mmCIF file of C-alpha atoms and ligand atoms in Angstrom:
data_model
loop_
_atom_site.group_PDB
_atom_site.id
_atom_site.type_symbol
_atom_site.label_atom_id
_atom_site.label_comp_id
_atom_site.label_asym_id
_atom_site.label_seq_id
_atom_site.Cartn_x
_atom_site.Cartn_y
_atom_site.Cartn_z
ATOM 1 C CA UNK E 1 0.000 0.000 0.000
ATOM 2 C CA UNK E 2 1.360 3.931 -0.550
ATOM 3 C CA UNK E 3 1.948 5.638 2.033
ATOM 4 C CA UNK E 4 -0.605 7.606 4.055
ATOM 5 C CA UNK E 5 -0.951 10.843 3.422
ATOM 6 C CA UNK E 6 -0.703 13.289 6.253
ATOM 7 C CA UNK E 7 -3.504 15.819 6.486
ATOM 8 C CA UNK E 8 -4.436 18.285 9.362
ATOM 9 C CA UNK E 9 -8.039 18.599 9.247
ATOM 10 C CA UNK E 10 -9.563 22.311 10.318
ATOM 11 C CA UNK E 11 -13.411 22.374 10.827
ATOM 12 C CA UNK E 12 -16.752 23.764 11.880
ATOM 13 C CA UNK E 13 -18.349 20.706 13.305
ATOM 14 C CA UNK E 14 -21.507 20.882 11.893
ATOM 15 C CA UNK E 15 -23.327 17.492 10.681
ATOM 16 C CA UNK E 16 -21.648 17.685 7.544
ATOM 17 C CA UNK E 17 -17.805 18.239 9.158
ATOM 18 C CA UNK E 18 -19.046 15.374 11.054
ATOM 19 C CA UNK E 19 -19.764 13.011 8.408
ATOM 20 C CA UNK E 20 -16.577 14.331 6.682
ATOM 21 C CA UNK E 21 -14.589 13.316 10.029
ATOM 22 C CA UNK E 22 -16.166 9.864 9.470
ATOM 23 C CA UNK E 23 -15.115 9.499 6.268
ATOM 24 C CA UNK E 24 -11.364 10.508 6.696
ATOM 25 C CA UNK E 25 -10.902 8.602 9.969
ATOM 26 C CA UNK E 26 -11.686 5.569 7.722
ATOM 27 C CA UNK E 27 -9.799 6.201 4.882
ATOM 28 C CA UNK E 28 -6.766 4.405 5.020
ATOM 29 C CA UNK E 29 -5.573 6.578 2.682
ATOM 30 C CA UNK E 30 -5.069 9.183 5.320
ATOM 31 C CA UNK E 31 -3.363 9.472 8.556
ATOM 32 C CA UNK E 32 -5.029 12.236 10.223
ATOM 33 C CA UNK E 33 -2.211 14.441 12.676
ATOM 34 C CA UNK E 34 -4.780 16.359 14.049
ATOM 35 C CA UNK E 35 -8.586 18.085 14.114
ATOM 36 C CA UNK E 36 -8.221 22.203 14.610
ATOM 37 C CA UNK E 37 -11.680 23.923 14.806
ATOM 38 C CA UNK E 38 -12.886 27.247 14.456
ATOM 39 C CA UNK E 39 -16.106 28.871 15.092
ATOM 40 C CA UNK E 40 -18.647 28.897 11.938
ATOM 41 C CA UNK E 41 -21.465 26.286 12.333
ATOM 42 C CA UNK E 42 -21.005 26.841 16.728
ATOM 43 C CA UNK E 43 -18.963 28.324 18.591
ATOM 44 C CA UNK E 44 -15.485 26.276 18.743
ATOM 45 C CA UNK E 45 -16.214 24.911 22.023
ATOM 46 C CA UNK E 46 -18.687 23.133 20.796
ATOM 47 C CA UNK E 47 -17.401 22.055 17.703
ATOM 48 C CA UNK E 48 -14.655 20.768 19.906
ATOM 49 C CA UNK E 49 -17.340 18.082 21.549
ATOM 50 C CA UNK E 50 -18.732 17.351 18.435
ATOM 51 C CA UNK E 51 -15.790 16.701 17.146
ATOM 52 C CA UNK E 52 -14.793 14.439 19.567
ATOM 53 C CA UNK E 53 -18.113 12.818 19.129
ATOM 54 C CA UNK E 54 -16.591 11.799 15.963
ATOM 55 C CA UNK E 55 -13.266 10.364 16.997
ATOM 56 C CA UNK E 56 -15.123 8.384 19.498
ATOM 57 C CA UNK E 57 -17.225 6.702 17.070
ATOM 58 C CA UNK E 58 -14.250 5.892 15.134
ATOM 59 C CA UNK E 59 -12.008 4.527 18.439
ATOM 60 C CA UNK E 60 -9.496 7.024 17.705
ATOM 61 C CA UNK E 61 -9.522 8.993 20.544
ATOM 62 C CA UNK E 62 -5.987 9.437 20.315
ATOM 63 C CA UNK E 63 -6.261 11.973 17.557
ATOM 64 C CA UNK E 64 -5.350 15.910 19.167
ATOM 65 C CA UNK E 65 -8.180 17.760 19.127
ATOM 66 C CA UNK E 66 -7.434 21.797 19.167
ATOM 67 C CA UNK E 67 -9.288 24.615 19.775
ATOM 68 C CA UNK E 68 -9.149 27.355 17.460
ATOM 69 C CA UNK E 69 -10.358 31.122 16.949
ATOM 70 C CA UNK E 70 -13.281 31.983 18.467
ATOM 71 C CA UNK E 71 -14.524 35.058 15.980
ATOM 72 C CA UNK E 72 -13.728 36.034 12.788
ATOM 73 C CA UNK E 73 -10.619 38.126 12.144
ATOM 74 C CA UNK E 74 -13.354 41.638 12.041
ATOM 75 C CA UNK E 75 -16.751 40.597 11.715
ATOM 76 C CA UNK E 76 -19.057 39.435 14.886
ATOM 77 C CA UNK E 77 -19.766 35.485 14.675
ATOM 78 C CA UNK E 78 -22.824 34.485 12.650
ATOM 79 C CA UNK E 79 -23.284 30.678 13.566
ATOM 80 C CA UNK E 80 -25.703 28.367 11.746
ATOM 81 C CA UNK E 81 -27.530 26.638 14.624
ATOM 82 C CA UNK E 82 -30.628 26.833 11.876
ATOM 83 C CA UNK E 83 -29.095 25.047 10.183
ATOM 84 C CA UNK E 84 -27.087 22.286 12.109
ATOM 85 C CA UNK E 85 -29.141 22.547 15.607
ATOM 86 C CA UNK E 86 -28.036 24.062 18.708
ATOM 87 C CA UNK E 87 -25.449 21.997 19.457
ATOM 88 C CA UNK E 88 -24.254 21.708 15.667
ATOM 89 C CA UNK E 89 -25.149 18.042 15.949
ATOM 90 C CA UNK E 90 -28.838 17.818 14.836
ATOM 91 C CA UNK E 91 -29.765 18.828 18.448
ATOM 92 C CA UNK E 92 -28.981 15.183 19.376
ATOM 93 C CA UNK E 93 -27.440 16.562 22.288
ATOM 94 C CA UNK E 94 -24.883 13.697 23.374
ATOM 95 C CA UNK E 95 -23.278 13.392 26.542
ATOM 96 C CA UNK E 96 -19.877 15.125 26.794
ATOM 97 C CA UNK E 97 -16.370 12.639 26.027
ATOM 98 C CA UNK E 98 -14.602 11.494 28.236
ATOM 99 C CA UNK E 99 -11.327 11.478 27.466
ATOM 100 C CA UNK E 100 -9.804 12.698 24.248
ATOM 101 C CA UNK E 101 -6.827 15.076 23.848
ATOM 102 C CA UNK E 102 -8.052 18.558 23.596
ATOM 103 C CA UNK E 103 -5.683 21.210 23.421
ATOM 104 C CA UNK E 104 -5.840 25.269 23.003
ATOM 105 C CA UNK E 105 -3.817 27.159 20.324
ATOM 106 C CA UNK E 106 -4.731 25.647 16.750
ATOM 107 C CA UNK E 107 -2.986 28.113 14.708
ATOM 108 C CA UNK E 108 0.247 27.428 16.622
ATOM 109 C CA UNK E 109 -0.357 23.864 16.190
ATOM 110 C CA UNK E 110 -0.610 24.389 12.514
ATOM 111 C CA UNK E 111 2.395 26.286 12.365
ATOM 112 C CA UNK E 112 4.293 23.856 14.597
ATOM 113 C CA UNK E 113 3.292 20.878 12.704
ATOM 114 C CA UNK E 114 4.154 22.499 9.265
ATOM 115 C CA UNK E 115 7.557 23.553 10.126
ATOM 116 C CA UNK E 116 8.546 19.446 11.853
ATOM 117 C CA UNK E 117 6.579 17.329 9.644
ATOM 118 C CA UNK E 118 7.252 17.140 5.320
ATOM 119 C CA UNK E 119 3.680 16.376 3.318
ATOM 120 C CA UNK E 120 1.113 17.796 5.199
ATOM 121 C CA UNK E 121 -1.785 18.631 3.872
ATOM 122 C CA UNK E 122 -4.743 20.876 5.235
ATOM 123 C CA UNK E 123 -8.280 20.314 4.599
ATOM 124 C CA UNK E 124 -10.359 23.154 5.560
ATOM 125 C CA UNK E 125 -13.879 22.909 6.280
ATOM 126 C CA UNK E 126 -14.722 25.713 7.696
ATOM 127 C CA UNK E 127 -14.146 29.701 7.509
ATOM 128 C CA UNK E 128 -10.375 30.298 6.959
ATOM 129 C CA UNK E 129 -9.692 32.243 10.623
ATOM 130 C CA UNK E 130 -7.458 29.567 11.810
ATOM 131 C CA UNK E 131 -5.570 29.396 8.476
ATOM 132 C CA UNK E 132 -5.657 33.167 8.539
ATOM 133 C CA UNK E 133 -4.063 33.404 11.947
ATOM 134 C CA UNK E 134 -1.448 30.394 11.099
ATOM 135 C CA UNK E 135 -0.688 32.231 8.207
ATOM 136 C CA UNK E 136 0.283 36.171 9.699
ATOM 137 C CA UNK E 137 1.753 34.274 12.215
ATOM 138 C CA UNK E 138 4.653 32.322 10.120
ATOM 139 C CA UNK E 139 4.281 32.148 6.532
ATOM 140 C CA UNK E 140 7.145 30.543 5.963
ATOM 141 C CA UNK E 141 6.203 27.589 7.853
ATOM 142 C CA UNK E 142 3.426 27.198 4.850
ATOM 143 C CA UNK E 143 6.273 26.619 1.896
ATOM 144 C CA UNK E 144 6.328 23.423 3.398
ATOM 145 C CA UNK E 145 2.975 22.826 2.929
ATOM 146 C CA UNK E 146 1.733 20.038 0.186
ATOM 147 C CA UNK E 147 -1.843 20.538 -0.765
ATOM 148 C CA UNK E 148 -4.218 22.963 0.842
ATOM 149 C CA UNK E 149 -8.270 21.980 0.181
ATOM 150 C CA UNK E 150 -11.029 24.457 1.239
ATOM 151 C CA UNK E 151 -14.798 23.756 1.296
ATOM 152 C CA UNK E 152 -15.698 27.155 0.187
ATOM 153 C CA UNK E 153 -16.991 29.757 -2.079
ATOM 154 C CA UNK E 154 -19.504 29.466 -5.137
ATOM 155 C CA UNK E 155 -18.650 30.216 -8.893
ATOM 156 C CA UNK E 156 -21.292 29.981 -11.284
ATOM 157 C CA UNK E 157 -24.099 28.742 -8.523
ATOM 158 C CA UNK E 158 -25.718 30.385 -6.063
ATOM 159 C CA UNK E 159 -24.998 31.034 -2.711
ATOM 160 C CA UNK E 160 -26.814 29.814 0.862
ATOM 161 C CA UNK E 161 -26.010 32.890 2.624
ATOM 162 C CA UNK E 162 -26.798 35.899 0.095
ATOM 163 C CA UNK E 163 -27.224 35.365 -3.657
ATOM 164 C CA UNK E 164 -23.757 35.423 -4.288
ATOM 165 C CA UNK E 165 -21.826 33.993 -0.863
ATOM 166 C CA UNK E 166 -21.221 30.573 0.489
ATOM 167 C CA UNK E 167 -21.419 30.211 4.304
ATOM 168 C CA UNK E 168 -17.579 29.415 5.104
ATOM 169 C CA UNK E 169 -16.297 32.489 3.096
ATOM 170 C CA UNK E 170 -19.107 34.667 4.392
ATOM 171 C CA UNK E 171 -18.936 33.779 7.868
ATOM 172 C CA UNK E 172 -15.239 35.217 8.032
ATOM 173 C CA UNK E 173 -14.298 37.061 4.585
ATOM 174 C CA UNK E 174 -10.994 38.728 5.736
ATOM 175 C CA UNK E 175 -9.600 35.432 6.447
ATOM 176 C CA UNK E 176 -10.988 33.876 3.462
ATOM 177 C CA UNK E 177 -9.092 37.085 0.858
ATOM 178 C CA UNK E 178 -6.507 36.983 2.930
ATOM 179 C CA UNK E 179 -5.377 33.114 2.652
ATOM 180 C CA UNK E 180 -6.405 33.030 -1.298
ATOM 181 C CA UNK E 181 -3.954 36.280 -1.049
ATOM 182 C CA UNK E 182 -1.247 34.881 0.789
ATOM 183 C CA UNK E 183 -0.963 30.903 0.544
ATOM 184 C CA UNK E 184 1.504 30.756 -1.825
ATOM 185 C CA UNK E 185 0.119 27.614 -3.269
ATOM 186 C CA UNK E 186 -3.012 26.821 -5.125
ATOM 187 C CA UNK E 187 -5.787 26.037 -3.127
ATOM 188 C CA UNK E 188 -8.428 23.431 -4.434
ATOM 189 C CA UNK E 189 -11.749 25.325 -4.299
ATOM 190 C CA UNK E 190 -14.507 22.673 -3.521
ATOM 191 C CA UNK E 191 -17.795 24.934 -3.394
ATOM 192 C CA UNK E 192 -20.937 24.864 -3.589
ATOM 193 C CA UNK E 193 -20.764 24.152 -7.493
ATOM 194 C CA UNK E 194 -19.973 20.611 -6.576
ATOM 195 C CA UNK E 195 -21.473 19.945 -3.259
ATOM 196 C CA UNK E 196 -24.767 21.111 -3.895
ATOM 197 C CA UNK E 197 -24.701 18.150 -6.015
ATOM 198 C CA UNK E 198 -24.382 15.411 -3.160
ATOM 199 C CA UNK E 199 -27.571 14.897 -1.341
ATOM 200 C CA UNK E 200 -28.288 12.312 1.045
ATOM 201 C CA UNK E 201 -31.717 10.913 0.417
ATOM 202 C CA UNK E 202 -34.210 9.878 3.067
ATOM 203 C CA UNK E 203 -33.441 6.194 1.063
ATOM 204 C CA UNK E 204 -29.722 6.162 1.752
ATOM 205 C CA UNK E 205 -30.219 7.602 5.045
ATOM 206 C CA UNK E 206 -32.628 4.831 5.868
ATOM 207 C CA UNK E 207 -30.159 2.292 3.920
ATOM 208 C CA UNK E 208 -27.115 3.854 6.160
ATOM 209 C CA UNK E 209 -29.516 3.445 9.650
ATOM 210 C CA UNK E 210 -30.321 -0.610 8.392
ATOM 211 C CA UNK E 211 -26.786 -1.498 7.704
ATOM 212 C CA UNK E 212 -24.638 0.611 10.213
ATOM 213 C CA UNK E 213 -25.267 -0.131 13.711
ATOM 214 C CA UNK E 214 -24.169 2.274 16.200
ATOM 215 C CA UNK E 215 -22.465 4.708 13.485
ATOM 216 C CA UNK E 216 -25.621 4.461 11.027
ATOM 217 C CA UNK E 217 -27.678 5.680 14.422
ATOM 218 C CA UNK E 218 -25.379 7.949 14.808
ATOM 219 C CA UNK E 219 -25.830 9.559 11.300
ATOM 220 C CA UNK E 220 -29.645 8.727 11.013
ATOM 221 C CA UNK E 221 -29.754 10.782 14.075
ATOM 222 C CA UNK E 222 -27.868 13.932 13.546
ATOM 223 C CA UNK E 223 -28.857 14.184 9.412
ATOM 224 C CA UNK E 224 -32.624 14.295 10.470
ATOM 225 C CA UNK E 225 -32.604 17.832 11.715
ATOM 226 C CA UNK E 226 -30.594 18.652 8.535
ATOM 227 C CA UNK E 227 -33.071 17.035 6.535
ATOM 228 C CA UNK E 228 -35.784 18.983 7.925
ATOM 229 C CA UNK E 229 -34.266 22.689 7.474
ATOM 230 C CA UNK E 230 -32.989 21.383 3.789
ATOM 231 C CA UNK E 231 -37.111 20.999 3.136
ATOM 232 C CA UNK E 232 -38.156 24.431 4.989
ATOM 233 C CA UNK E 233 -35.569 26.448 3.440
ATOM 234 C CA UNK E 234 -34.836 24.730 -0.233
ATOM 235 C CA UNK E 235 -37.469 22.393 -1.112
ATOM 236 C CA UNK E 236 -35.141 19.762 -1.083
ATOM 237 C CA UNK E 237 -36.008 16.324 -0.192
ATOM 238 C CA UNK E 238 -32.684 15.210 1.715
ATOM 239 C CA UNK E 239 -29.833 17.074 2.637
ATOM 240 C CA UNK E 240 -26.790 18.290 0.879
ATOM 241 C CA UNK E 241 -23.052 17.211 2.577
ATOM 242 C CA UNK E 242 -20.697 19.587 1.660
ATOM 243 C CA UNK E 243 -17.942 18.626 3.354
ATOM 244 C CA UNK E 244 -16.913 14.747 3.033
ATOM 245 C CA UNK E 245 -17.246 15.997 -1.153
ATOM 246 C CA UNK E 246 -13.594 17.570 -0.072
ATOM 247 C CA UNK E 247 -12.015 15.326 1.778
ATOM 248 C CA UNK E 248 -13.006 12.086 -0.987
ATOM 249 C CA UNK E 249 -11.698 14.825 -3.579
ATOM 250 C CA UNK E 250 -8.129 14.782 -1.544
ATOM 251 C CA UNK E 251 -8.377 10.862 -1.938
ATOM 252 C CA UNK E 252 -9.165 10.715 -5.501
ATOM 253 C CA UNK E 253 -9.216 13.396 -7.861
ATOM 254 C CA UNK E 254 -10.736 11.396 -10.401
ATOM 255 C CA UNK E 255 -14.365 12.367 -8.507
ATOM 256 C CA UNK E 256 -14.074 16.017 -9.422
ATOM 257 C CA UNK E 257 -12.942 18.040 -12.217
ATOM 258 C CA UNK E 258 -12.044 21.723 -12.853
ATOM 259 C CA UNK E 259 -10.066 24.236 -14.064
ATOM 260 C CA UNK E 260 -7.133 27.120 -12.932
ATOM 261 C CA UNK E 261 -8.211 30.232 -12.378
ATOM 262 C CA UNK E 262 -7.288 33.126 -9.812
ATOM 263 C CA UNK E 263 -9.783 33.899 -7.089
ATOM 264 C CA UNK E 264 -10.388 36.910 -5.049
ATOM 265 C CA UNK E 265 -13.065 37.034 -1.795
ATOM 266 C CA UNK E 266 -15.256 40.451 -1.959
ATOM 267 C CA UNK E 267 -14.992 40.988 1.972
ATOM 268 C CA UNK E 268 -17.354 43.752 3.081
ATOM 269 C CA UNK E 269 -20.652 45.214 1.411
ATOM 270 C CA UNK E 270 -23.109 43.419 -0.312
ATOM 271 C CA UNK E 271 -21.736 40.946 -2.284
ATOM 272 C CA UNK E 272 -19.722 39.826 1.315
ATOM 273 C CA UNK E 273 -18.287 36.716 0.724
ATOM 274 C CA UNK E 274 -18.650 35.615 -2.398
ATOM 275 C CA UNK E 275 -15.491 34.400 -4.690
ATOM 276 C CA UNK E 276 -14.890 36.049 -7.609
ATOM 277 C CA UNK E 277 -13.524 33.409 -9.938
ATOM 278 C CA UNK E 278 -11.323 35.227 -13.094
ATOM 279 C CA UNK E 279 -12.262 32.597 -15.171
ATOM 280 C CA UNK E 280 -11.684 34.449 -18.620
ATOM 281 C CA UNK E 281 -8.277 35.582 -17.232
ATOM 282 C CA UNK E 282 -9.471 39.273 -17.236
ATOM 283 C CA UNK E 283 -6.750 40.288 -14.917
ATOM 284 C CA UNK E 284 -4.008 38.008 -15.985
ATOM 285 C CA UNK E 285 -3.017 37.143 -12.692
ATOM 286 C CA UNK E 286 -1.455 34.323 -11.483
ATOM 287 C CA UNK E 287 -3.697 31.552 -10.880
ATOM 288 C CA UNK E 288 -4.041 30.857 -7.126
ATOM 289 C CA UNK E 289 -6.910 28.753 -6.900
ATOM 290 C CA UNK E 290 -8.386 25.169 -8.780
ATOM 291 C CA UNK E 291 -12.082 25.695 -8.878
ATOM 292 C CA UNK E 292 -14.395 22.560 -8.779
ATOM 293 C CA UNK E 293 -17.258 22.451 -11.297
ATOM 294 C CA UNK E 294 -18.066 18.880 -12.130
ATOM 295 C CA UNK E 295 -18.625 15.787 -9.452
ATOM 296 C CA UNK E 296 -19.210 12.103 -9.947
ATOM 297 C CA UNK E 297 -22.170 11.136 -7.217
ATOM 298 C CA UNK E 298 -22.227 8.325 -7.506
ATOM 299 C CA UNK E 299 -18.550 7.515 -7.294
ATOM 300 C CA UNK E 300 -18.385 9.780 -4.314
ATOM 301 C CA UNK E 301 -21.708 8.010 -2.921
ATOM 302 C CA UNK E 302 -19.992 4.621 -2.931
ATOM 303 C CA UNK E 303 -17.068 5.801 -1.583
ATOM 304 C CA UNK E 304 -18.560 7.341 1.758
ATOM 305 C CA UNK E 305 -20.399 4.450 1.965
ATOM 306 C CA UNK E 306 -17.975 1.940 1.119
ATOM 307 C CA UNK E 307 -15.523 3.713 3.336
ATOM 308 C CA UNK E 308 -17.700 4.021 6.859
ATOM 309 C CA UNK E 309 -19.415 0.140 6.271
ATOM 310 C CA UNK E 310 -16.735 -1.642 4.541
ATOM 311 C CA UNK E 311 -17.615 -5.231 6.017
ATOM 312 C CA UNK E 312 -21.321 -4.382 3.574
ATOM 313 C CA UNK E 313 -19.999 -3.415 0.131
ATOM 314 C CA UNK E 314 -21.869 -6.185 -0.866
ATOM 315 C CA UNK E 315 -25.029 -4.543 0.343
ATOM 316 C CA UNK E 316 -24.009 -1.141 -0.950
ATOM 317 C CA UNK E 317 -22.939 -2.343 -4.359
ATOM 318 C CA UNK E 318 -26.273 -4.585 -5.023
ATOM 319 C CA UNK E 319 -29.211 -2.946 -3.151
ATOM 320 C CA UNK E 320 -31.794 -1.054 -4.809
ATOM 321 C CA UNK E 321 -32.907 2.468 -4.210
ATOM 322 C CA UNK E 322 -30.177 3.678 -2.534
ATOM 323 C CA UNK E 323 -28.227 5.766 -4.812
HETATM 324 C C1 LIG P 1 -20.447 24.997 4.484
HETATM 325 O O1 LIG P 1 -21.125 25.741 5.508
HETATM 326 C C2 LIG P 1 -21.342 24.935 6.624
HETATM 327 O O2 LIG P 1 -22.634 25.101 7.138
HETATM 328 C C3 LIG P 1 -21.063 23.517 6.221
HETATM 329 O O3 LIG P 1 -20.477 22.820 7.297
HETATM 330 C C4 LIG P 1 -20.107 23.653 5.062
HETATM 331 O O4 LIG P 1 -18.766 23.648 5.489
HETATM 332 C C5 LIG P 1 -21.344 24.961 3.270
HETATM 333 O O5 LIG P 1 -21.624 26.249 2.826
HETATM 334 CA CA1 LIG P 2 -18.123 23.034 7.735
#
């Protein structure tokens, strides 16, 4: 087998960081160094629970957990408990962990683990303050990095905060400008072009609660409040995961395509948030960004699933109605 590839992963959790959590923690593909979170979906504390939530139902508890910025670089905190419940979890409302490693200072941790480790990766699935942070802190410690993956932004769709803005970016738009600014490296631009596209169905969910046992509970559970704001506020039957689309993109590119482009964040007025993707080359700047347009569902489908329930890929290859 290749090697794993090292990835810190920097999140919101949020039933959809959640589910991404899942997914990476049983990729083999991946050896997860660490979980930073930021505020966006809750407040970090919380995401810090919910979080470990997640590395509890994967027995791997031994994964750092640490706790990142607690506002945006200028704005005031706009959470989505509509969205993902009071406790970010589908107002489930689990007991706290026991046990766990939690630890304060993600940025630091970022920069730390950069400037030791060669091949990291970040995936970033939430608004870009820690990244921001890591970044004014030591940018140098970022040459090092290898790939850099953000569930953001929104190019030719439209946004689920304003028209034009995708929650992660709009949430914190300083940070987001200022990382597409000052990365140095291209970053991989899942948005909402792509992740719109992968709705779980009441049929998979029900498939997922049949076949899973204490995990399928577990996601049965927190995707039902999900489901239900998805069908007040889009007329959509299901609910759409954003972020597991970015972390099975990291695994295999071969579920997404795109194209180069450079990529600026408006940050203030009314078009807050939203990425403006230079996709005729009107500025002829340097290209700092891959933007996502095109997904395969159904290959990313069977790869969640295969991933979380591996011991029923017969099930998930052969049963009907689920994708
Ligand atoms: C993003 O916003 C959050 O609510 C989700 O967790 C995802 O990261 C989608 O716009
Ligand atoms: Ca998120």
């Amino acid at each position: 087998m290749k090697e794993r590839r090292k990835v810190i992963i920097d999140c919101d959790p949020g039933i959809d960081d959640s589910l991404a959590l899942l997914l990476a923690l049983k990729s083999k593909e991946l050896e997860v160094l660490g979980i930073t979170i930021v505020c966006g979906n809750v407040p970090a504390k919380q995401g810090v629970q919910n979080a470990l939530k997640a590395l509890e139902l994967c027995k791997s508890l031994h994964v750092p957990v640490y706790l990142g910025e607690e506002t945006p670089l200028k704005r005031e905190l706009v959470t989505a408990q509509d969205t993902h419940g009071e406790d970010g979890v589908g107002e489930c409302f689990f007991e706290e962990i026991n046990g766990g490693i939690v630890k304060n200072g993600a940025a630091h941790y970022i920069i730390e683990t950069l400037a030791k480790e060669n091949n990291v990766s970040i995936i970033a699935l939430g608004p870009l303050t820690n990244i921001a942070k890591a970044l004014m802190k030591d940018k140098e410690a970022f040459q090092n990095l290898d790939e850099f993956i953000s569930m953001g932004g929104a190019f030719r769709i439209h946004g689920n905060c304003s028209p034009v803005a995708e929650f992660n970016y709009w949430v914190d738009p300083q940070a987001a400008d200022y990382v597409y600014k000052n990365l140095g490296k291209k970053i991989h631009m899942v948005g909402l072009d792509v992740t719109r596209k992968i709705v779980l169905t009441p049929n998979t969910i029900e498939f997922i609660e049949k076949i899973g046992g204490e995990l399928g509970k577990y996601i049965k559970d927190i995707t039902r409040f999900y489901v239900d704001f998805h069908w007040k506020q889009e007329g959509i039957i299901g609910c759409v995961i954003n972020d597991p689309l970015a972390v099975a993109y990291f695994i295999d590119r071969s579920i997404c395509r795109g194209f180069s482009s450079s990529v600026e964040i408006v940050h203030e007025g009314i078009a807050m948030g939203q990425s403006i993707v230079d996709a005729e080359n009107f500025y002829k700047r340097e290209d700092n960004a891959f933007i996502l347009t095109e997904v395969d569902f159904k290959r990313f489908m069977l790869m969640f699933l295969e991933r979380l329930f591996p011991e029923k890929i017969n099930l998930i290859q052969n049963t009907q109605g689920v994708m």
